[in-house]
Amino acid sequence: MKAWRNESSFPLAICAILAFLMTTLLVADDPVTLQHERMVADQIESRGIRNPDILRVMRSTPRHLFVPTNVRSMAYEDRPLPIGYRATISQPYIVALMTELLAPAKKHRVLEIGTGSGYQAAILGQLAAEVYTVEIVPELARSAAKTLRELGYTNITVRQGDGYKGWPERAPFDGIMVTAAPPELPEALITQLSRGGRLVAPIGSVWDQELIVIEKKADGTIKRRSVCPVSFVPMKPAGR
Ligand code: SAH
């Protein structure tokens, strides 16, 4: 009597089951994977971010590879982290919230001001067609470009320069995200926003900032709303 219709498939089935069990155990045992999963569930989903595409990229982007080795063990914690040169990588929830407010789409061209570690650019790059990102500190621009290249993000271009000027050669942008806080919204960025486009930025002084969303309507008029208080590193004035 045959329990298996095709006897040769028995060892194969056993191998497949063993491989599945080993992969499951390895993933469950990997502390980074566990912390990463928890970050999305406890910090992002639980605070109301529901967009499945944003949750997916927040789950799959290796945040620990964007931070210096001395803070790597804290990469998935509910906080911003220092990345050198008085810059910080934003708290994961703030990255997700700003991404949701910007609402990037697969056909969009997006500008980011304040590349920092390159992490926010990596998130945007997976949701938009092209990302252009400007960083004023040469060392950060260089290391972010290297990280993004090594991780295979091919649609993100990093430039060292002054974010107050935007990136006129690549304008207009469907979305602009500013990740350092200027005291007021730079005029050049509003000019470089396309009609129907959105801009998300922290605006204010070191102690008193609010996250704002600007929408440029089809007729060119600007609608501005405030979302919540935030705390970002100040945007360095031009020429400093
Ligand atoms: N988005 C980053 C975090 C940005 S922190 C990330 O995902 O890691 C803010 C960054 O803005 C810092 O790296 C800082 O050097 C940069 N910055 C400050 N003033 C700037 C300016 N005028 N133009 C461009 N970048 C600026």
PDB file of C-alpha atoms and ligand atoms in Angstrom:
ATOM      1  CA  MET A   1       0.000   0.000   0.000  1.00  0.00           C
ATOM      2  CA  LYS A   2       1.248   3.415  -0.883  1.00  0.00           C
ATOM      3  CA  ALA A   3       0.730   6.390   1.353  1.00  0.00           C
ATOM      4  CA  TRP A   4       2.305   8.635  -1.312  1.00  0.00           C
ATOM      5  CA  ARG A   5       1.164   8.470  -4.883  1.00  0.00           C
ATOM      6  CA  ASN A   6       4.623   9.344  -6.120  1.00  0.00           C
ATOM      7  CA  GLU A   7       7.261   7.968  -3.768  1.00  0.00           C
ATOM      8  CA  SER A   8      10.001  10.254  -5.107  1.00  0.00           C
ATOM      9  CA  SER A   9       8.129  13.365  -3.919  1.00  0.00           C
ATOM     10  CA  PHE A  10       8.314  12.243  -0.270  1.00  0.00           C
ATOM     11  CA  PRO A  11      11.942  13.344   0.389  1.00  0.00           C
ATOM     12  CA  LEU A  12      11.267  16.522  -1.553  1.00  0.00           C
ATOM     13  CA  ALA A  13       8.279  17.363   0.614  1.00  0.00           C
ATOM     14  CA  ILE A  14      10.326  16.737   3.774  1.00  0.00           C
ATOM     15  CA  CYS A  15      13.087  19.027   2.474  1.00  0.00           C
ATOM     16  CA  ALA A  16      10.580  21.763   1.651  1.00  0.00           C
ATOM     17  CA  ILE A  17       9.021  21.555   5.132  1.00  0.00           C
ATOM     18  CA  LEU A  18      12.456  21.642   6.819  1.00  0.00           C
ATOM     19  CA  ALA A  19      13.541  24.629   4.701  1.00  0.00           C
ATOM     20  CA  PHE A  20      10.327  26.472   5.584  1.00  0.00           C
ATOM     21  CA  LEU A  21      10.750  25.749   9.320  1.00  0.00           C
ATOM     22  CA  MET A  22      14.387  26.857   9.298  1.00  0.00           C
ATOM     23  CA  THR A  23      13.595  30.112   7.482  1.00  0.00           C
ATOM     24  CA  THR A  24      10.754  30.832   9.896  1.00  0.00           C
ATOM     25  CA  LEU A  25      12.998  30.164  12.898  1.00  0.00           C
ATOM     26  CA  LEU A  26      15.834  32.270  11.496  1.00  0.00           C
ATOM     27  CA  VAL A  27      13.549  35.240  10.789  1.00  0.00           C
ATOM     28  CA  ALA A  28      11.844  34.988  14.171  1.00  0.00           C
ATOM     29  CA  ASP A  29      15.249  34.793  15.865  1.00  0.00           C
ATOM     30  CA  ASP A  30      16.743  37.771  14.053  1.00  0.00           C
ATOM     31  CA  PRO A  31      16.643  40.637  16.570  1.00  0.00           C
ATOM     32  CA  VAL A  32      16.764  43.285  13.824  1.00  0.00           C
ATOM     33  CA  THR A  33      13.758  41.784  12.043  1.00  0.00           C
ATOM     34  CA  LEU A  34      11.835  41.633  15.311  1.00  0.00           C
ATOM     35  CA  GLN A  35      12.665  45.238  16.253  1.00  0.00           C
ATOM     36  CA  HIS A  36      11.807  46.351  12.718  1.00  0.00           C
ATOM     37  CA  GLU A  37       8.399  44.622  12.793  1.00  0.00           C
ATOM     38  CA  ARG A  38       7.680  46.100  16.220  1.00  0.00           C
ATOM     39  CA  MET A  39       8.688  49.572  15.067  1.00  0.00           C
ATOM     40  CA  VAL A  40       6.041  49.497  12.334  1.00  0.00           C
ATOM     41  CA  ALA A  41       3.329  47.939  14.493  1.00  0.00           C
ATOM     42  CA  ASP A  42       3.857  49.832  17.757  1.00  0.00           C
ATOM     43  CA  GLN A  43       5.077  53.244  16.571  1.00  0.00           C
ATOM     44  CA  ILE A  44       3.488  53.735  13.165  1.00  0.00           C
ATOM     45  CA  GLU A  45       0.345  51.623  12.644  1.00  0.00           C
ATOM     46  CA  SER A  46      -0.802  52.160  16.214  1.00  0.00           C
ATOM     47  CA  ARG A  47      -0.584  55.952  15.724  1.00  0.00           C
ATOM     48  CA  GLY A  48      -2.912  55.851  12.747  1.00  0.00           C
ATOM     49  CA  ILE A  49      -0.741  55.495   9.619  1.00  0.00           C
ATOM     50  CA  ARG A  50      -2.755  53.094   7.462  1.00  0.00           C
ATOM     51  CA  ASN A  51      -1.394  53.501   3.924  1.00  0.00           C
ATOM     52  CA  PRO A  52      -0.272  49.952   2.997  1.00  0.00           C
ATOM     53  CA  ASP A  53       2.479  51.154   0.640  1.00  0.00           C
ATOM     54  CA  ILE A  54       4.019  53.345   3.344  1.00  0.00           C
ATOM     55  CA  LEU A  55       3.813  50.531   5.912  1.00  0.00           C
ATOM     56  CA  ARG A  56       5.411  48.155   3.399  1.00  0.00           C
ATOM     57  CA  VAL A  57       8.416  50.388   2.669  1.00  0.00           C
ATOM     58  CA  MET A  58       8.850  51.280   6.359  1.00  0.00           C
ATOM     59  CA  ARG A  59       8.946  47.520   7.007  1.00  0.00           C
ATOM     60  CA  SER A  60      11.444  46.685   4.271  1.00  0.00           C
ATOM     61  CA  THR A  61      13.907  49.607   4.446  1.00  0.00           C
ATOM     62  CA  PRO A  62      16.939  48.720   6.614  1.00  0.00           C
ATOM     63  CA  ARG A  63      17.012  51.804   8.882  1.00  0.00           C
ATOM     64  CA  HIS A  64      20.001  50.400  10.826  1.00  0.00           C
ATOM     65  CA  LEU A  65      22.169  50.700   7.702  1.00  0.00           C
ATOM     66  CA  PHE A  66      21.511  54.462   7.503  1.00  0.00           C
ATOM     67  CA  VAL A  67      22.820  55.307  10.984  1.00  0.00           C
ATOM     68  CA  PRO A  68      26.407  55.397  12.315  1.00  0.00           C
ATOM     69  CA  THR A  69      27.599  52.184  13.990  1.00  0.00           C
ATOM     70  CA  ASN A  70      27.685  53.808  17.465  1.00  0.00           C
ATOM     71  CA  VAL A  71      23.865  54.226  17.444  1.00  0.00           C
ATOM     72  CA  ARG A  72      22.967  51.211  15.288  1.00  0.00           C
ATOM     73  CA  SER A  73      21.519  49.229  18.202  1.00  0.00           C
ATOM     74  CA  MET A  74      18.941  52.007  18.661  1.00  0.00           C
ATOM     75  CA  ALA A  75      17.976  52.263  14.984  1.00  0.00           C
ATOM     76  CA  TYR A  76      14.408  50.981  15.481  1.00  0.00           C
ATOM     77  CA  GLU A  77      13.640  52.888  18.667  1.00  0.00           C
ATOM     78  CA  ASP A  78      10.887  55.498  18.892  1.00  0.00           C
ATOM     79  CA  ARG A  79      13.225  58.498  18.641  1.00  0.00           C
ATOM     80  CA  PRO A  80      15.448  60.542  16.351  1.00  0.00           C
ATOM     81  CA  LEU A  81      19.154  59.636  16.416  1.00  0.00           C
ATOM     82  CA  PRO A  82      22.317  61.697  15.954  1.00  0.00           C
ATOM     83  CA  ILE A  83      24.071  61.058  12.636  1.00  0.00           C
ATOM     84  CA  GLY A  84      26.942  63.536  13.106  1.00  0.00           C
ATOM     85  CA  TYR A  85      27.450  67.156  11.988  1.00  0.00           C
ATOM     86  CA  ARG A  86      24.613  68.254  14.313  1.00  0.00           C
ATOM     87  CA  ALA A  87      22.113  66.402  12.121  1.00  0.00           C
ATOM     88  CA  THR A  88      19.602  63.734  13.143  1.00  0.00           C
ATOM     89  CA  ILE A  89      17.690  60.975  11.388  1.00  0.00           C
ATOM     90  CA  SER A  90      14.019  61.658  12.213  1.00  0.00           C
ATOM     91  CA  GLN A  91      11.941  59.452  14.492  1.00  0.00           C
ATOM     92  CA  PRO A  92      10.370  56.624  12.399  1.00  0.00           C
ATOM     93  CA  TYR A  93       6.811  57.868  13.043  1.00  0.00           C
ATOM     94  CA  ILE A  94       7.680  61.373  11.796  1.00  0.00           C
ATOM     95  CA  VAL A  95       9.179  59.871   8.604  1.00  0.00           C
ATOM     96  CA  ALA A  96       5.974  57.899   8.032  1.00  0.00           C
ATOM     97  CA  LEU A  97       3.701  60.845   8.899  1.00  0.00           C
ATOM     98  CA  MET A  98       5.517  63.276   6.578  1.00  0.00           C
ATOM     99  CA  THR A  99       5.456  60.668   3.817  1.00  0.00           C
ATOM    100  CA  GLU A 100       1.717  60.183   4.269  1.00  0.00           C
ATOM    101  CA  LEU A 101       1.139  63.953   4.201  1.00  0.00           C
ATOM    102  CA  LEU A 102       3.190  64.297   1.009  1.00  0.00           C
ATOM    103  CA  ALA A 103       1.287  61.393  -0.633  1.00  0.00           C
ATOM    104  CA  PRO A 104       3.953  60.500  -3.217  1.00  0.00           C
ATOM    105  CA  ALA A 105       2.718  58.508  -6.239  1.00  0.00           C
ATOM    106  CA  LYS A 106       4.567  56.227  -8.646  1.00  0.00           C
ATOM    107  CA  LYS A 107       4.693  58.901 -11.363  1.00  0.00           C
ATOM    108  CA  HIS A 108       5.843  61.749  -9.084  1.00  0.00           C
ATOM    109  CA  ARG A 109       9.095  63.678  -9.076  1.00  0.00           C
ATOM    110  CA  VAL A 110       9.979  64.613  -5.508  1.00  0.00           C
ATOM    111  CA  LEU A 111      12.470  67.044  -3.978  1.00  0.00           C
ATOM    112  CA  GLU A 112      13.815  66.602  -0.450  1.00  0.00           C
ATOM    113  CA  ILE A 113      15.724  69.316   1.401  1.00  0.00           C
ATOM    114  CA  GLY A 114      18.059  67.946   4.087  1.00  0.00           C
ATOM    115  CA  THR A 115      19.325  64.524   2.925  1.00  0.00           C
ATOM    116  CA  GLY A 116      20.998  63.713   6.262  1.00  0.00           C
ATOM    117  CA  SER A 117      21.401  59.943   6.388  1.00  0.00           C
ATOM    118  CA  GLY A 118      19.438  59.349   3.160  1.00  0.00           C
ATOM    119  CA  TYR A 119      16.765  57.304   4.976  1.00  0.00           C
ATOM    120  CA  GLN A 120      13.795  59.566   4.171  1.00  0.00           C
ATOM    121  CA  ALA A 121      14.988  59.762   0.555  1.00  0.00           C
ATOM    122  CA  ALA A 122      15.074  55.933   0.431  1.00  0.00           C
ATOM    123  CA  ILE A 123      11.468  55.781   1.674  1.00  0.00           C
ATOM    124  CA  LEU A 124      10.367  58.368  -0.902  1.00  0.00           C
ATOM    125  CA  GLY A 125      12.350  56.675  -3.681  1.00  0.00           C
ATOM    126  CA  GLN A 126      10.279  53.523  -3.282  1.00  0.00           C
ATOM    127  CA  LEU A 127       7.000  55.403  -3.614  1.00  0.00           C
ATOM    128  CA  ALA A 128       7.820  57.980  -6.323  1.00  0.00           C
ATOM    129  CA  ALA A 129       9.412  57.892  -9.790  1.00  0.00           C
ATOM    130  CA  GLU A 130      12.401  60.137  -9.015  1.00  0.00           C
ATOM    131  CA  VAL A 131      13.809  61.751  -5.885  1.00  0.00           C
ATOM    132  CA  TYR A 132      16.209  64.701  -5.837  1.00  0.00           C
ATOM    133  CA  THR A 133      17.702  65.495  -2.453  1.00  0.00           C
ATOM    134  CA  VAL A 134      19.889  68.417  -1.338  1.00  0.00           C
ATOM    135  CA  GLU A 135      22.237  68.386   1.666  1.00  0.00           C
ATOM    136  CA  ILE A 136      24.352  71.325   2.809  1.00  0.00           C
ATOM    137  CA  VAL A 137      27.023  69.324   4.716  1.00  0.00           C
ATOM    138  CA  PRO A 138      29.413  67.795   2.139  1.00  0.00           C
ATOM    139  CA  GLU A 139      30.326  64.786   4.338  1.00  0.00           C
ATOM    140  CA  LEU A 140      26.651  63.882   4.861  1.00  0.00           C
ATOM    141  CA  ALA A 141      25.842  64.321   1.158  1.00  0.00           C
ATOM    142  CA  ARG A 142      28.728  62.000   0.295  1.00  0.00           C
ATOM    143  CA  SER A 143      27.925  59.299   2.838  1.00  0.00           C
ATOM    144  CA  ALA A 144      24.177  59.328   2.064  1.00  0.00           C
ATOM    145  CA  ALA A 145      24.902  58.984  -1.657  1.00  0.00           C
ATOM    146  CA  LYS A 146      27.204  56.040  -0.873  1.00  0.00           C
ATOM    147  CA  THR A 147      24.633  54.299   1.355  1.00  0.00           C
ATOM    148  CA  LEU A 148      21.872  54.763  -1.227  1.00  0.00           C
ATOM    149  CA  ARG A 149      24.109  53.487  -4.026  1.00  0.00           C
ATOM    150  CA  GLU A 150      25.226  50.446  -2.039  1.00  0.00           C
ATOM    151  CA  LEU A 151      21.641  49.550  -1.174  1.00  0.00           C
ATOM    152  CA  GLY A 152      20.669  49.791  -4.844  1.00  0.00           C
ATOM    153  CA  TYR A 153      18.359  52.844  -4.872  1.00  0.00           C
ATOM    154  CA  THR A 154      18.893  53.992  -8.454  1.00  0.00           C
ATOM    155  CA  ASN A 155      16.205  56.705  -8.768  1.00  0.00           C
ATOM    156  CA  ILE A 156      17.582  58.986  -6.018  1.00  0.00           C
ATOM    157  CA  THR A 157      20.052  61.786  -6.811  1.00  0.00           C
ATOM    158  CA  VAL A 158      21.933  63.502  -3.981  1.00  0.00           C
ATOM    159  CA  ARG A 159      23.433  66.958  -4.373  1.00  0.00           C
ATOM    160  CA  GLN A 160      25.532  68.959  -1.953  1.00  0.00           C
ATOM    161  CA  GLY A 161      24.195  72.493  -1.867  1.00  0.00           C
ATOM    162  CA  ASP A 162      21.947  75.060  -0.270  1.00  0.00           C
ATOM    163  CA  GLY A 163      18.381  73.849   0.118  1.00  0.00           C
ATOM    164  CA  TYR A 164      17.022  77.407   0.194  1.00  0.00           C
ATOM    165  CA  LYS A 165      17.580  77.452  -3.572  1.00  0.00           C
ATOM    166  CA  GLY A 166      15.790  74.149  -4.199  1.00  0.00           C
ATOM    167  CA  TRP A 167      16.832  72.403  -7.432  1.00  0.00           C
ATOM    168  CA  PRO A 168      15.650  74.711 -10.248  1.00  0.00           C
ATOM    169  CA  GLU A 169      17.097  72.560 -13.068  1.00  0.00           C
ATOM    170  CA  ARG A 170      14.796  69.681 -12.059  1.00  0.00           C
ATOM    171  CA  ALA A 171      11.700  71.705 -11.170  1.00  0.00           C
ATOM    172  CA  PRO A 172       8.744  71.564 -11.088  1.00  0.00           C
ATOM    173  CA  PHE A 173       8.209  68.922  -8.395  1.00  0.00           C
ATOM    174  CA  ASP A 174       4.972  67.092  -7.599  1.00  0.00           C
ATOM    175  CA  GLY A 175       6.110  66.902  -3.998  1.00  0.00           C
ATOM    176  CA  ILE A 176       8.657  68.767  -1.857  1.00  0.00           C
ATOM    177  CA  MET A 177       9.659  67.595   1.616  1.00  0.00           C
ATOM    178  CA  VAL A 178      11.791  69.771   3.868  1.00  0.00           C
ATOM    179  CA  THR A 179      13.452  67.920   6.770  1.00  0.00           C
ATOM    180  CA  ALA A 180      15.271  70.836   8.452  1.00  0.00           C
ATOM    181  CA  ALA A 181      13.291  73.750   9.887  1.00  0.00           C
ATOM    182  CA  PRO A 182      13.525  77.178   8.207  1.00  0.00           C
ATOM    183  CA  PRO A 183      12.072  80.180  10.087  1.00  0.00           C
ATOM    184  CA  GLU A 184       9.854  80.830   7.073  1.00  0.00           C
ATOM    185  CA  LEU A 185       9.018  78.893   3.967  1.00  0.00           C
ATOM    186  CA  PRO A 186      11.676  79.549   1.279  1.00  0.00           C
ATOM    187  CA  GLU A 187      10.070  81.312  -1.677  1.00  0.00           C
ATOM    188  CA  ALA A 188      12.117  79.293  -4.223  1.00  0.00           C
ATOM    189  CA  LEU A 189      10.536  76.066  -2.984  1.00  0.00           C
ATOM    190  CA  ILE A 190       6.994  77.360  -3.494  1.00  0.00           C
ATOM    191  CA  THR A 191       7.987  78.471  -6.999  1.00  0.00           C
ATOM    192  CA  GLN A 192       9.401  75.001  -7.760  1.00  0.00           C
ATOM    193  CA  LEU A 193       6.238  73.199  -6.642  1.00  0.00           C
ATOM    194  CA  SER A 194       4.025  72.114  -9.553  1.00  0.00           C
ATOM    195  CA  ARG A 195       0.350  73.053  -9.739  1.00  0.00           C
ATOM    196  CA  GLY A 196      -1.508  70.336  -7.872  1.00  0.00           C
ATOM    197  CA  GLY A 197       1.686  69.629  -5.899  1.00  0.00           C
ATOM    198  CA  ARG A 198       2.248  69.392  -2.130  1.00  0.00           C
ATOM    199  CA  LEU A 199       4.973  70.590   0.158  1.00  0.00           C
ATOM    200  CA  VAL A 200       5.530  69.295   3.704  1.00  0.00           C
ATOM    201  CA  ALA A 201       7.861  71.195   6.038  1.00  0.00           C
ATOM    202  CA  PRO A 202       8.616  72.032   9.662  1.00  0.00           C
ATOM    203  CA  ILE A 203       8.534  75.831   9.990  1.00  0.00           C
ATOM    204  CA  GLY A 204       9.634  77.983  12.915  1.00  0.00           C
ATOM    205  CA  SER A 205      12.382  78.716  15.409  1.00  0.00           C
ATOM    206  CA  VAL A 206      14.470  76.162  17.300  1.00  0.00           C
ATOM    207  CA  TRP A 207      11.925  76.058  20.142  1.00  0.00           C
ATOM    208  CA  ASP A 208       8.659  76.574  18.337  1.00  0.00           C
ATOM    209  CA  GLN A 209       8.030  74.700  15.105  1.00  0.00           C
ATOM    210  CA  GLU A 210       4.956  73.377  13.394  1.00  0.00           C
ATOM    211  CA  LEU A 211       4.637  70.832  10.637  1.00  0.00           C
ATOM    212  CA  ILE A 212       2.803  72.416   7.731  1.00  0.00           C
ATOM    213  CA  VAL A 213       1.339  71.202   4.450  1.00  0.00           C
ATOM    214  CA  ILE A 214       1.142  73.546   1.466  1.00  0.00           C
ATOM    215  CA  GLU A 215      -0.993  72.710  -1.543  1.00  0.00           C
ATOM    216  CA  LYS A 216      -0.592  74.561  -4.804  1.00  0.00           C
ATOM    217  CA  LYS A 217      -3.952  74.470  -6.532  1.00  0.00           C
ATOM    218  CA  ALA A 218      -4.473  74.110 -10.286  1.00  0.00           C
ATOM    219  CA  ASP A 219      -5.010  77.897 -10.536  1.00  0.00           C
ATOM    220  CA  GLY A 220      -1.725  78.559  -8.712  1.00  0.00           C
ATOM    221  CA  THR A 221      -3.259  79.625  -5.388  1.00  0.00           C
ATOM    222  CA  ILE A 222      -1.686  78.340  -2.175  1.00  0.00           C
ATOM    223  CA  LYS A 223      -3.538  76.596   0.639  1.00  0.00           C
ATOM    224  CA  ARG A 224      -1.664  76.158   3.932  1.00  0.00           C
ATOM    225  CA  ARG A 225      -2.541  74.046   6.953  1.00  0.00           C
ATOM    226  CA  SER A 226      -0.791  73.247  10.166  1.00  0.00           C
ATOM    227  CA  VAL A 227      -0.591  69.598  11.302  1.00  0.00           C
ATOM    228  CA  CYS A 228       1.215  69.401  14.670  1.00  0.00           C
ATOM    229  CA  PRO A 229       4.141  70.780  16.680  1.00  0.00           C
ATOM    230  CA  VAL A 230       7.499  69.202  15.775  1.00  0.00           C
ATOM    231  CA  SER A 231      11.184  69.546  16.600  1.00  0.00           C
ATOM    232  CA  PHE A 232      13.691  69.491  13.721  1.00  0.00           C
ATOM    233  CA  VAL A 233      17.264  70.722  13.388  1.00  0.00           C
ATOM    234  CA  PRO A 234      17.230  74.302  12.074  1.00  0.00           C
ATOM    235  CA  MET A 235      17.768  74.839   8.367  1.00  0.00           C
ATOM    236  CA  LYS A 236      21.132  76.563   8.005  1.00  0.00           C
ATOM    237  CA  PRO A 237      20.861  79.999   6.469  1.00  0.00           C
ATOM    238  CA  ALA A 238      22.272  80.378   2.971  1.00  0.00           C
ATOM    239  CA  GLY A 239      26.009  81.123   2.914  1.00  0.00           C
ATOM    240  CA  ARG A 240      26.809  79.463   6.262  1.00  0.00           C
TER     241      ARG A 240
HETATM  242  N1  SAH B   1      16.010  63.604   6.118  1.00  0.00           N
HETATM  243  C1  SAH B   1      17.154  63.233   6.910  1.00  0.00           C
HETATM  244  C2  SAH B   1      17.225  63.947   8.239  1.00  0.00           C
HETATM  245  C3  SAH B   1      17.494  65.354   8.079  1.00  0.00           C
HETATM  246  S1  SAH B   1      18.226  66.212   9.413  1.00  0.00           S
HETATM  247  C4  SAH B   1      17.241  61.748   7.113  1.00  0.00           C
HETATM  248  O1  SAH B   1      16.347  61.006   6.653  1.00  0.00           O
HETATM  249  O2  SAH B   1      18.217  61.314   7.724  1.00  0.00           O
HETATM  250  C5  SAH B   1      18.329  67.767   8.598  1.00  0.00           C
HETATM  251  C6  SAH B   1      19.400  67.846   7.553  1.00  0.00           C
HETATM  252  O3  SAH B   1      19.250  69.093   6.887  1.00  0.00           O
HETATM  253  C7  SAH B   1      20.807  67.823   8.122  1.00  0.00           C
HETATM  254  O4  SAH B   1      21.545  66.824   7.510  1.00  0.00           O
HETATM  255  C8  SAH B   1      21.352  69.200   7.799  1.00  0.00           C
HETATM  256  O5  SAH B   1      22.735  69.212   7.534  1.00  0.00           O
HETATM  257  C9  SAH B   1      20.548  69.567   6.557  1.00  0.00           C
HETATM  258  N2  SAH B   1      20.447  71.006   6.281  1.00  0.00           N
HETATM  259  C10 SAH B   1      20.406  72.042   7.176  1.00  0.00           C
HETATM  260  N3  SAH B   1      20.331  73.225   6.533  1.00  0.00           N
HETATM  261  C11 SAH B   1      20.311  72.928   5.200  1.00  0.00           C
HETATM  262  C12 SAH B   1      20.235  73.739   4.034  1.00  0.00           C
HETATM  263  N4  SAH B   1      20.177  75.083   4.061  1.00  0.00           N
HETATM  264  N5  SAH B   1      20.229  73.106   2.828  1.00  0.00           N
HETATM  265  C13 SAH B   1      20.306  71.742   2.744  1.00  0.00           C
HETATM  266  N6  SAH B   1      20.385  70.948   3.825  1.00  0.00           N
HETATM  267  C14 SAH B   1      20.379  71.525   5.039  1.00  0.00           C
END
